[in-house]
Short mmCIF file of C-alpha atoms in Angstrom, two decimals:
data_model
loop_
_atom_site.label_atom_id
_atom_site.label_comp_id
_atom_site.label_asym_id
_atom_site.label_seq_id
_atom_site.Cartn_x
_atom_site.Cartn_y
_atom_site.Cartn_z
CA ILE A 67 0.01 0.01 -0.01
CA PRO A 68 1.59 3.31 -1.00
CA ARG A 69 2.17 5.87 1.83
CA GLU A 70 2.69 9.62 1.63
CA ALA A 71 5.83 11.02 3.27
CA LEU A 72 5.38 13.38 6.23
CA ALA A 73 6.64 16.91 5.49
CA LEU A 74 7.98 18.66 8.63
CA LYS A 75 8.76 22.37 8.95
CA HIS A 76 11.65 23.79 10.96
CA ASN A 77 9.57 24.15 14.11
CA GLU A 78 7.58 20.88 13.85
CA TYR A 79 8.10 17.42 15.22
CA ILE A 80 6.46 13.99 15.38
CA LYS A 81 6.75 10.86 17.48
CA ILE A 82 7.38 7.59 15.61
CA GLN A 83 7.34 4.01 17.00
CA ASP A 84 8.77 0.80 15.63
CA LYS A 85 6.18 -1.95 16.22
CA GLU A 86 8.68 -4.73 16.15
CA SER A 87 11.13 -3.32 18.70
CA GLY A 88 8.76 -0.91 20.49
CA LYS A 89 11.30 1.90 20.21
CA ILE A 90 9.97 5.47 20.09
CA TRP A 91 11.87 8.47 18.80
CA ILE A 92 11.35 12.04 17.70
CA GLU A 93 11.68 13.31 14.16
CA ALA A 94 12.10 17.10 14.08
CA GLY A 95 13.15 19.87 11.74
CA VAL A 96 12.85 20.46 8.02
CA LYS A 97 12.63 17.04 6.40
CA LEU A 98 10.46 14.46 4.66
CA VAL A 99 9.75 11.48 6.90
CA PHE A 100 9.15 8.15 5.09
CA LEU A 101 7.61 5.54 7.36
CA GLU A 102 8.89 2.01 7.13
CA PRO A 103 6.39 -0.88 7.03
CA THR A 104 6.77 -1.38 10.80
CA HIS A 105 6.83 2.32 11.65
CA VAL A 106 3.78 4.19 12.83
CA ALA A 107 3.22 7.78 13.96
CA VAL A 108 2.12 7.77 17.58
CA SER A 109 1.31 11.51 17.64
CA ARG A 110 0.21 14.23 15.37
CA VAL A 111 2.66 16.72 13.88
CA ALA A 112 3.24 19.21 16.73
CA THR A 113 4.87 22.62 16.99
CA ALA A 114 7.99 23.14 19.10
CA TRP A 115 8.15 25.91 21.71
CA SER A 116 9.85 29.11 20.57
CA LEU A 117 11.22 30.82 23.64
CA LYS A 118 12.20 34.50 24.04
CA ALA A 119 14.98 35.69 26.34
CA ASP A 120 12.63 36.09 29.35
CA GLN A 121 10.72 32.86 28.82
CA TYR A 122 11.25 29.25 29.87
CA VAL A 123 9.44 25.91 29.94
CA LYS A 124 9.32 22.99 32.36
CA LEU A 125 9.39 19.54 30.79
CA ILE A 126 8.60 16.41 32.84
CA ASP A 127 9.89 12.98 31.87
CA SER A 128 7.04 10.52 32.33
CA SER A 129 9.45 7.57 32.63
CA THR A 130 11.53 9.02 35.50
CA GLY A 131 9.38 11.91 36.80
CA LYS A 132 12.33 14.21 36.47
CA ILE A 133 11.65 17.80 35.50
CA ARG A 134 14.03 19.90 33.55
CA VAL A 135 13.93 23.66 32.88
CA VAL A 136 14.83 25.07 29.47
CA ARG A 137 15.36 28.83 29.09
CA GLY A 138 15.15 30.95 25.99
CA GLU A 139 16.20 32.14 23.54
CA GLN A 140 15.85 28.89 21.58
CA LEU A 141 13.50 26.53 19.85
CA VAL A 142 12.68 23.65 22.27
CA PHE A 143 11.73 20.11 21.13
CA PRO A 144 10.64 17.71 23.90
CA GLY A 145 12.20 14.30 24.48
CA VAL A 146 10.39 11.08 23.63
CA THR A 147 8.85 10.75 27.10
CA GLU A 148 8.68 14.47 27.95
CA SER A 149 5.64 16.72 28.14
CA LEU A 150 5.04 20.38 29.08
CA VAL A 151 4.38 21.13 32.76
CA GLY A 152 1.42 23.50 32.84
CA ASP A 153 -0.59 24.81 30.00
CA ALA A 154 1.64 27.55 28.64
CA ILE A 155 5.13 28.93 28.37
CA ALA A 156 6.21 30.53 31.65
CA LYS A 157 7.65 34.07 31.88
CA ALA A 158 10.57 34.97 34.10
CA MET A 159 9.85 37.41 36.96
CA ARG A 160 11.63 40.77 36.49
CA LEU A 161 12.86 42.13 39.84
CA LYS A 162 14.00 45.75 40.12
CA ALA A 163 16.77 46.96 42.44
CA TRP A 164 14.39 47.51 45.40
CA GLU A 165 12.31 44.38 44.92
CA TYR A 166 12.61 40.83 46.15
CA CYS A 167 10.58 37.58 46.47
CA LEU A 168 10.65 34.42 48.54
CA VAL A 169 11.12 31.20 46.57
CA VAL A 170 10.31 27.75 48.04
CA ASP A 171 11.64 24.45 46.67
CA SER A 172 8.86 21.88 47.13
CA ALA A 173 11.31 18.97 46.59
CA THR A 174 13.71 19.91 49.41
CA GLY A 175 11.62 22.36 51.49
CA ASP A 176 14.38 24.93 51.26
CA SER A 177 13.60 28.62 50.87
CA LYS A 178 15.63 31.50 49.51
CA ILE A 179 15.31 35.27 49.07
CA VAL A 180 15.95 36.45 45.53
CA LYS A 181 16.86 40.19 45.34
CA GLY A 182 16.77 42.42 42.31
CA PRO A 183 17.86 43.57 39.89
CA THR A 184 17.60 40.21 38.11
CA MET A 185 15.44 37.99 35.94
CA LEU A 186 14.09 35.09 38.07
CA PHE A 187 13.81 31.71 36.30
CA LEU A 188 12.26 29.16 38.67
CA GLY A 189 13.88 25.74 39.08
CA PRO A 190 12.08 22.41 38.44
CA SER A 191 10.38 22.27 41.83
CA GLU A 192 10.51 25.95 42.80
CA ALA A 193 7.61 28.35 43.25
CA VAL A 194 7.13 31.93 44.48
CA THR A 195 5.12 32.28 47.72
CA SER A 196 1.65 33.85 47.69
CA GLU A 197 3.08 37.25 48.69
CA GLY A 198 4.70 37.41 45.24
CA LYS A 199 6.93 40.30 44.39
CA GLN A 200 7.63 42.56 47.37
CA GLN A 201 9.43 45.86 47.91
CA ALA A 202 12.40 46.29 50.24
CA VAL A 203 12.06 48.87 53.03
CA GLU A 204 14.16 52.05 52.71
CA VAL A 205 15.39 52.65 56.24
CA ASP A 206 16.51 56.24 56.91
CA GLN A 207 16.55 58.77 59.74
CA GLU A 208 12.77 58.95 59.85
CA THR A 209 11.89 55.33 58.93
CA ALA A 210 12.51 52.06 60.77
CA VAL A 211 11.24 48.51 60.27
CA LEU A 212 10.06 46.00 62.91
CA VAL A 213 11.09 42.44 62.04
CA ARG A 214 10.21 39.08 63.71
CA ASN A 215 12.24 35.90 63.45
CA LYS A 216 9.82 33.10 62.62
CA CYS A 217 12.07 30.46 64.20
CA THR A 218 12.62 32.11 67.58
CA GLY A 219 9.78 34.66 67.69
CA GLN A 220 12.30 37.38 68.65
CA GLN A 221 11.56 40.87 67.34
CA ARG A 222 14.05 43.51 66.43
CA LEU A 223 13.86 47.09 65.21
CA VAL A 224 16.12 47.95 62.28
CA THR A 225 17.14 51.60 62.37
CA ASP A 226 20.49 51.66 60.48
CA PRO A 227 20.08 53.48 57.13
CA GLN A 228 19.91 50.85 54.38
CA LEU A 229 17.69 49.18 51.76
CA PHE A 230 16.41 46.40 54.04
CA TYR A 231 15.67 42.90 52.75
CA PRO A 232 14.44 40.31 55.28
CA THR A 233 16.11 36.91 55.52
CA VAL A 234 14.35 33.61 54.85
CA ASP A 235 13.42 33.24 58.51
CA GLU A 236 12.24 36.83 58.98
CA GLU A 237 8.98 38.64 58.33
CA ILE A 238 8.28 42.32 58.31
CA LEU A 239 5.68 43.20 60.97
CA GLU A 240 5.54 46.95 60.59
CA VAL A 241 7.21 49.94 58.97
CA ARG A 242 7.42 52.68 61.57
CA LYS A 243 7.75 56.40 60.95
CA LEU A 244 9.59 58.68 63.35
CA LEU A 245 7.09 60.40 65.68
CA LYS A 246 7.80 64.11 66.02
CA LEU A 247 6.33 65.78 69.13
CA ALA A 248 5.43 69.43 69.10
CA ASP A 249 6.22 71.62 72.11
CA HIS A 250 2.78 71.01 73.61
CA GLU A 251 2.66 67.26 72.93
CA SER A 252 3.74 64.15 74.81
CA LEU A 253 3.66 60.39 74.27
CA ILE A 254 3.13 57.43 76.58
CA CYS A 255 4.40 53.98 75.62
CA THR A 256 4.58 50.58 77.32
CA ASP A 257 7.66 48.37 77.09
CA ASP A 258 7.85 44.54 77.01
CA LYS A 259 7.47 44.47 80.81
CA GLY A 260 4.30 46.59 80.78
CA ASP A 261 6.00 49.66 82.32
CA PHE A 262 5.14 53.14 81.04
CA ARG A 263 7.68 55.23 79.24
CA TYR A 264 7.13 58.96 78.73
CA PHE A 265 8.36 61.22 75.94
CA TYR A 266 7.95 65.00 75.85
CA GLY A 267 8.08 67.52 73.04
CA SER A 268 9.34 70.13 75.52
CA LEU A 269 8.95 71.09 79.17
CA GLU A 270 5.58 72.72 78.43
CA LYS A 271 2.82 70.25 77.64
CA ARG A 272 -0.37 72.25 77.33
CA ASN A 273 -3.64 70.82 76.06
CA GLY A 274 -6.19 72.75 74.06
CA PRO A 275 -9.37 74.21 75.45
CA GLU A 276 -12.25 71.99 76.49
CA ALA A 277 -15.85 73.22 76.59
CA GLU A 278 -18.65 71.46 78.43
CA PRO A 279 -22.21 72.86 78.57
CA PHE A 280 -24.12 72.21 81.81
CA THR A 281 -27.07 73.53 83.87
CA CYS A 282 -27.18 74.98 87.37
CA ARG A 283 -29.52 77.02 89.64
CA THR A 284 -28.87 80.28 91.37
CA ALA A 285 -29.92 81.09 94.97
CA ASP A 286 -33.11 82.72 93.67
CA ASN A 287 -34.01 79.48 91.76
CA VAL A 288 -33.13 80.62 88.24
CA GLU A 289 -31.99 77.72 86.10
CA LEU A 290 -29.06 78.63 83.86
CA LEU A 291 -27.45 76.85 80.92
CA LEU A 292 -23.69 77.58 80.98
CA GLU A 293 -20.91 76.92 78.52
CA GLY A 294 -17.39 77.05 79.97
CA THR A 295 -13.95 76.98 78.51
CA PHE A 296 -10.84 76.02 80.43
CA PHE A 297 -7.18 75.57 79.67
CA TRP A 298 -5.17 72.92 81.45
CA GLU A 299 -1.66 71.59 81.45
CA VAL A 300 -0.19 68.18 82.21
CA VAL A 301 2.79 68.77 84.54
CA SER A 302 3.33 65.12 85.54
CA LEU A 303 2.39 62.32 83.13
CA PRO A 304 3.23 59.54 85.69
CA ALA A 305 0.89 61.09 88.26
CA MET A 306 -1.88 61.44 85.67
CA MET A 307 -1.54 57.84 84.52
CA ARG A 308 -1.46 56.62 88.13
CA MET A 309 -4.64 58.44 89.19
CA THR A 310 -6.90 58.43 86.15
CA GLY A 311 -7.35 57.01 82.69
CA ASP A 312 -9.60 59.87 81.56
CA ALA A 313 -8.00 63.15 82.53
CA PRO A 314 -10.29 65.41 80.43
CA GLY A 315 -13.39 63.67 81.81
CA ASP A 316 -12.22 64.03 85.42
CA ILE A 317 -11.39 67.71 84.92
CA CYS A 318 -14.75 68.49 83.30
CA ASN A 319 -16.82 66.64 85.93
CA HIS A 320 -14.98 68.11 88.92
CA ALA A 321 -14.88 71.66 87.61
CA ARG A 322 -18.62 71.45 86.74
CA SER A 323 -19.45 70.20 90.26
CA GLN A 324 -17.46 73.01 91.89
CA PHE A 325 -19.10 75.58 89.66
CA ILE A 326 -22.62 74.29 90.40
CA GLN A 327 -21.99 74.62 94.15
CA LEU A 328 -20.71 78.21 93.86
CA VAL A 329 -23.54 79.34 91.58
CA SER A 330 -26.12 77.94 93.98
CA LYS A 331 -24.93 80.43 96.66
CA VAL A 332 -25.43 83.60 94.64
CA LYS A 333 -28.40 85.28 93.06
CA LEU A 334 -28.81 85.91 89.32
CA GLN A 335 -27.78 89.54 89.54
CA GLU A 336 -24.66 88.65 91.52
CA PHE A 337 -23.84 85.94 89.01
CA MET A 338 -24.21 88.35 86.09
CA ASP A 339 -21.94 90.90 87.81
CA ASP A 340 -19.15 88.49 88.73
CA PHE A 341 -19.43 85.23 86.71
CA ASN A 342 -15.70 85.26 85.80
CA GLY A 343 -14.74 85.61 89.44
CA ILE A 344 -16.96 82.64 90.29
CA ALA A 345 -15.28 80.65 87.53
CA SER A 346 -11.84 81.53 88.98
CA ARG A 347 -12.84 80.36 92.47
CA ALA A 348 -14.22 77.11 91.00
CA HIS A 349 -10.76 75.79 90.14
CA ASN A 350 -8.63 77.74 92.67
CA ASP A 351 -10.50 76.44 95.72
CA ASP A 352 -9.57 72.80 95.10
CA GLN A 353 -6.04 72.69 93.71
CA HIS A 354 -5.23 69.41 95.56
CA PHE A 355 -7.60 67.51 93.26
CA TYR A 356 -5.67 68.58 90.16
CA GLU A 357 -2.21 68.41 91.69
CA ALA A 358 -2.81 64.74 92.67
CA ARG A 359 -3.47 64.01 89.01
CA GLY A 360 -0.44 65.90 87.74
CA ILE A 361 -2.60 68.63 86.18
CA LYS A 362 -2.51 72.40 86.43
CA ILE A 363 -5.61 74.47 85.57
CA HIS A 364 -4.63 77.82 84.02
CA CYS A 365 -8.05 79.34 83.70
CA LEU A 366 -11.77 78.53 83.62
CA GLU A 367 -13.98 81.00 81.80
CA ILE A 368 -17.69 81.27 81.12
CA THR A 369 -18.15 81.86 77.39
CA LYS A 370 -21.97 81.80 77.25
CA TYR A 371 -24.90 81.63 79.67
CA SER A 372 -28.67 81.66 79.14
CA CYS A 373 -31.81 80.94 81.12
CA ALA A 374 -33.31 77.51 80.65
CA ASP A 375 -36.86 78.82 81.31
CA ARG A 376 -38.27 80.83 78.38
CA SER A 377 -40.06 83.44 80.45
CA THR A 378 -36.98 84.06 82.56
CA ALA A 379 -34.88 84.15 79.40
CA ALA A 380 -37.21 86.80 77.95
CA ILE A 381 -36.83 88.96 81.08
CA LEU A 382 -33.09 88.48 81.05
CA GLU A 383 -33.02 89.43 77.39
CA GLN A 384 -34.91 92.65 78.18
CA ILE A 385 -32.43 93.44 80.92
CA ILE A 386 -29.52 92.80 78.64
CA GLN A 387 -31.17 94.84 75.88
CA GLU A 388 -31.77 97.77 78.22
CA THR A 389 -28.20 97.59 79.44
CA THR A 390 -27.03 97.52 75.87
CA ASN A 391 -29.20 100.53 74.95
CA ARG A 392 -27.91 102.44 77.98
CA MET A 393 -24.35 101.69 76.98
CA ASN A 394 -25.12 102.82 73.41
CA ARG A 395 -26.63 106.08 74.64
CA LEU A 396 -23.64 106.70 76.88
CA SER A 397 -21.32 105.93 74.03
CA HIS A 398 -23.32 108.28 71.72
CA GLN A 399 -23.23 111.07 74.31
CA GLU A 400 -19.53 110.59 74.84
CA SER A 401 -19.04 110.87 71.11
CA GLU A 402 -21.02 114.10 70.95
CA ASN A 403 -19.05 115.52 73.90
CA GLU A 404 -15.81 114.62 72.24
CA VAL A 405 -16.92 116.39 69.05
CA ALA A 406 -17.94 119.54 71.01
CA VAL A 407 -14.69 119.56 72.94
CA PHE A 408 -12.75 119.09 69.74
CA LYS A 409 -14.65 122.02 68.17
CA VAL A 410 -13.97 124.33 71.12
CA ASN A 411 -10.35 123.38 71.14
CA GLY A 412 -10.22 124.18 67.43
CA MET A 413 -11.71 127.63 68.00
CA ILE A 414 -9.31 128.33 70.84
CA GLU A 415 -6.43 127.27 68.71
CA GLN A 416 -7.68 129.49 65.85
CA GLU A 417 -7.93 132.55 68.13
CA LYS A 418 -4.43 131.88 69.41
CA MET A 419 -3.14 131.73 65.84
CA ASN A 420 -5.00 134.99 64.97
CA ALA A 421 -3.40 136.75 67.96
CA ASP A 422 0.00 135.46 66.92
CA LEU A 423 -0.68 136.72 63.33
CA LEU A 424 -1.63 140.26 64.56
CA ALA A 425 1.46 140.43 66.79
CA ILE A 426 3.65 139.46 63.86
CA GLN A 427 1.96 142.00 61.57
CA HIS A 428 2.38 144.74 64.21
CA GLN A 429 6.00 143.88 64.61
CA HIS A 430 6.54 143.96 60.86
CA SER A 431 4.76 147.38 60.63
CA GLU A 432 7.00 148.82 63.31
CA SER A 433 10.07 147.44 61.63
CA ALA A 434 8.94 148.93 58.30
CA ALA A 435 8.26 152.36 59.87
CA VAL A 436 11.68 152.37 61.54
CA ASN A 437 13.31 151.48 58.26
CA THR A 438 11.39 154.18 56.37
CA GLY A 439 12.17 156.83 59.00
CA THR A 440 15.84 155.84 59.05
CA ALA A 441 16.01 156.13 55.27
CA GLU A 442 14.21 159.53 55.30
CA ALA A 443 16.53 160.89 58.01
CA GLU A 444 19.57 159.71 56.04
CA MET A 445 18.23 161.53 52.95
CA ILE A 446 17.68 164.75 54.92
CA ARG A 447 21.11 164.55 56.50
CA ALA A 448 22.74 164.02 53.18
CA PHE A 449 20.81 166.93 51.59
CA LEU A 450 21.67 169.35 54.40
CA ALA A 451 25.30 168.24 54.44
CA GLY A 452 25.58 168.63 50.69
CA LEU A 453 24.38 172.29 50.72
CA GLU A 454 26.35 173.28 53.76
CA LYS A 455 29.09 175.09 51.74
CA THR A 456 26.72 176.61 49.20
CA VAL A 457 24.04 177.66 51.71
CA PRO A 458 25.69 178.13 55.05
CA ASP A 459 22.44 179.05 56.87
CA LEU A 460 20.81 175.92 58.29
CA GLN A 461 17.28 177.34 58.23
CA SER A 462 17.65 178.21 54.55
CA ARG A 463 18.72 174.66 53.78
CA ILE A 464 15.65 173.33 55.68
CA ASP A 465 13.36 175.66 53.72
CA LEU A 466 14.87 174.39 50.46
CA TRP A 467 14.21 170.75 51.59
CA ASN A 468 10.55 171.57 52.40
CA VAL A 469 10.12 173.22 48.95
CA LEU A 470 11.47 170.05 47.25
CA ARG A 471 9.19 167.83 49.33
CA LYS A 472 6.20 169.94 48.38
CA GLY A 473 7.23 169.62 44.75
CA ASP A 474 7.39 165.84 45.07
CA ALA A 475 3.93 165.84 46.68
CA LEU A 476 2.48 167.92 43.85
CA THR A 477 4.05 165.64 41.23
CA SER A 478 2.50 162.54 42.89
CA ILE A 479 -0.91 164.16 43.20
CA SER A 480 -0.89 165.47 39.60
CA GLN A 481 -0.59 161.91 38.36
CA GLY A 482 -3.87 160.88 40.03
CA ASN A 483 -7.49 162.05 40.26
CA ALA A 484 -7.13 163.80 43.65
CA HIS A 485 -8.00 167.41 44.24
CA VAL A 486 -5.53 169.51 46.24
CA TYR A 487 -6.40 172.64 48.05
CA PHE A 488 -3.63 175.04 49.16
CA THR A 489 -3.81 177.78 51.69
CA PRO A 490 -2.06 181.08 51.08
CA LYS A 491 0.45 180.10 53.65
CA ASP A 492 1.24 176.84 51.82
CA VAL A 493 1.98 178.56 48.51
CA ASN A 494 3.44 181.76 50.00
CA LEU A 495 0.75 183.84 48.24
CA SER A 496 0.19 187.56 49.02
CA ILE A 497 -2.33 190.03 47.57
CA GLU A 498 -1.33 193.60 46.98
CA ASN A 499 -3.66 196.38 46.13
CA GLN A 500 -1.88 198.90 43.92
CA GLY A 501 -4.26 201.75 43.40
CA SER A 502 -3.66 205.18 42.04
CA THR A 503 -2.35 207.65 44.43
#
């Protein structure tokens, strides 16, 4: 019976068996396979596995159970009794410089830590644990890592700067950040023996304000709803931890009790006049309670109060409104008085400035008159001295000066619209009657 040859490509193979001897072998590669009369194909033509550089396959030998690993890059043909472990080609795990994984060998039970950077090809019986790829811990000045030894149970804190990888027997319990305490903060820790350890940001450890609303009654049976604010400071953490587990609650309850007692002894009007003084006595009268708990109260203040009863609250509101109106009227009157005083002061200041102006003007007038008189006298002296040789008689020189001055006066007047009237004496005028004799 004629048979057709089997044509194989470069990546194909087929299993052939000799019926007489029972021998099985693999025919692979580019070729034509001619079957002998006793030869039969025990498998279909199959494709070999083409592996890249980061791929590998596990092949198991059915006759021995041995597994072998073949890495790429290559074309892999199985042996006669070999088959692929799993359903597909496996890919190597790429680990970066800060990554690692835990690998367990199921044949020997051994474990190992594989650190990056590397390409991880698993062995025949190796597998990565369920945690898979993990990141190393970067330990620096503000980061530490808590590690437990799984064999001994001993824990250790790694603080030396490094890129930390645990060993096979270790597991990372926690990555801890450095706790930075502000000046007003503190920290309480317990060690392995259960003892407390205290850490402080500074010597001053002040807490923020706490506000607790509560009700109380005055001596005249008025129920008030109060809201208080107080500031407190922890001066001794050991004393506080020894005496109480709820310091804010103890402070609020005790201060409220003291305040209720004090308010019950005063009437509403007295409370309204001195509620801050009552608040001060509430915490100053019992300092031993706070000192025993390592706490110091700086101040207790009433921030808001109101009447619980509506009718009383309405009356109180009227009182407050009237007080507010009175204060507004007083403030308005004070403003008007200030304006009036400012106006009067302005007028006084203006009159003072006017007086100063008149005095300055008078002084300037006197100075001008003195200067004018001095200049006039100097002119007269020079005129008289200049005519002394020509006109020896002093009275004659004076008369000449007067005539010149009159001429100057007439010249000035003639240039204006004034009318000048002269007496006979002024012009030296005489009338003569010359009749016939």
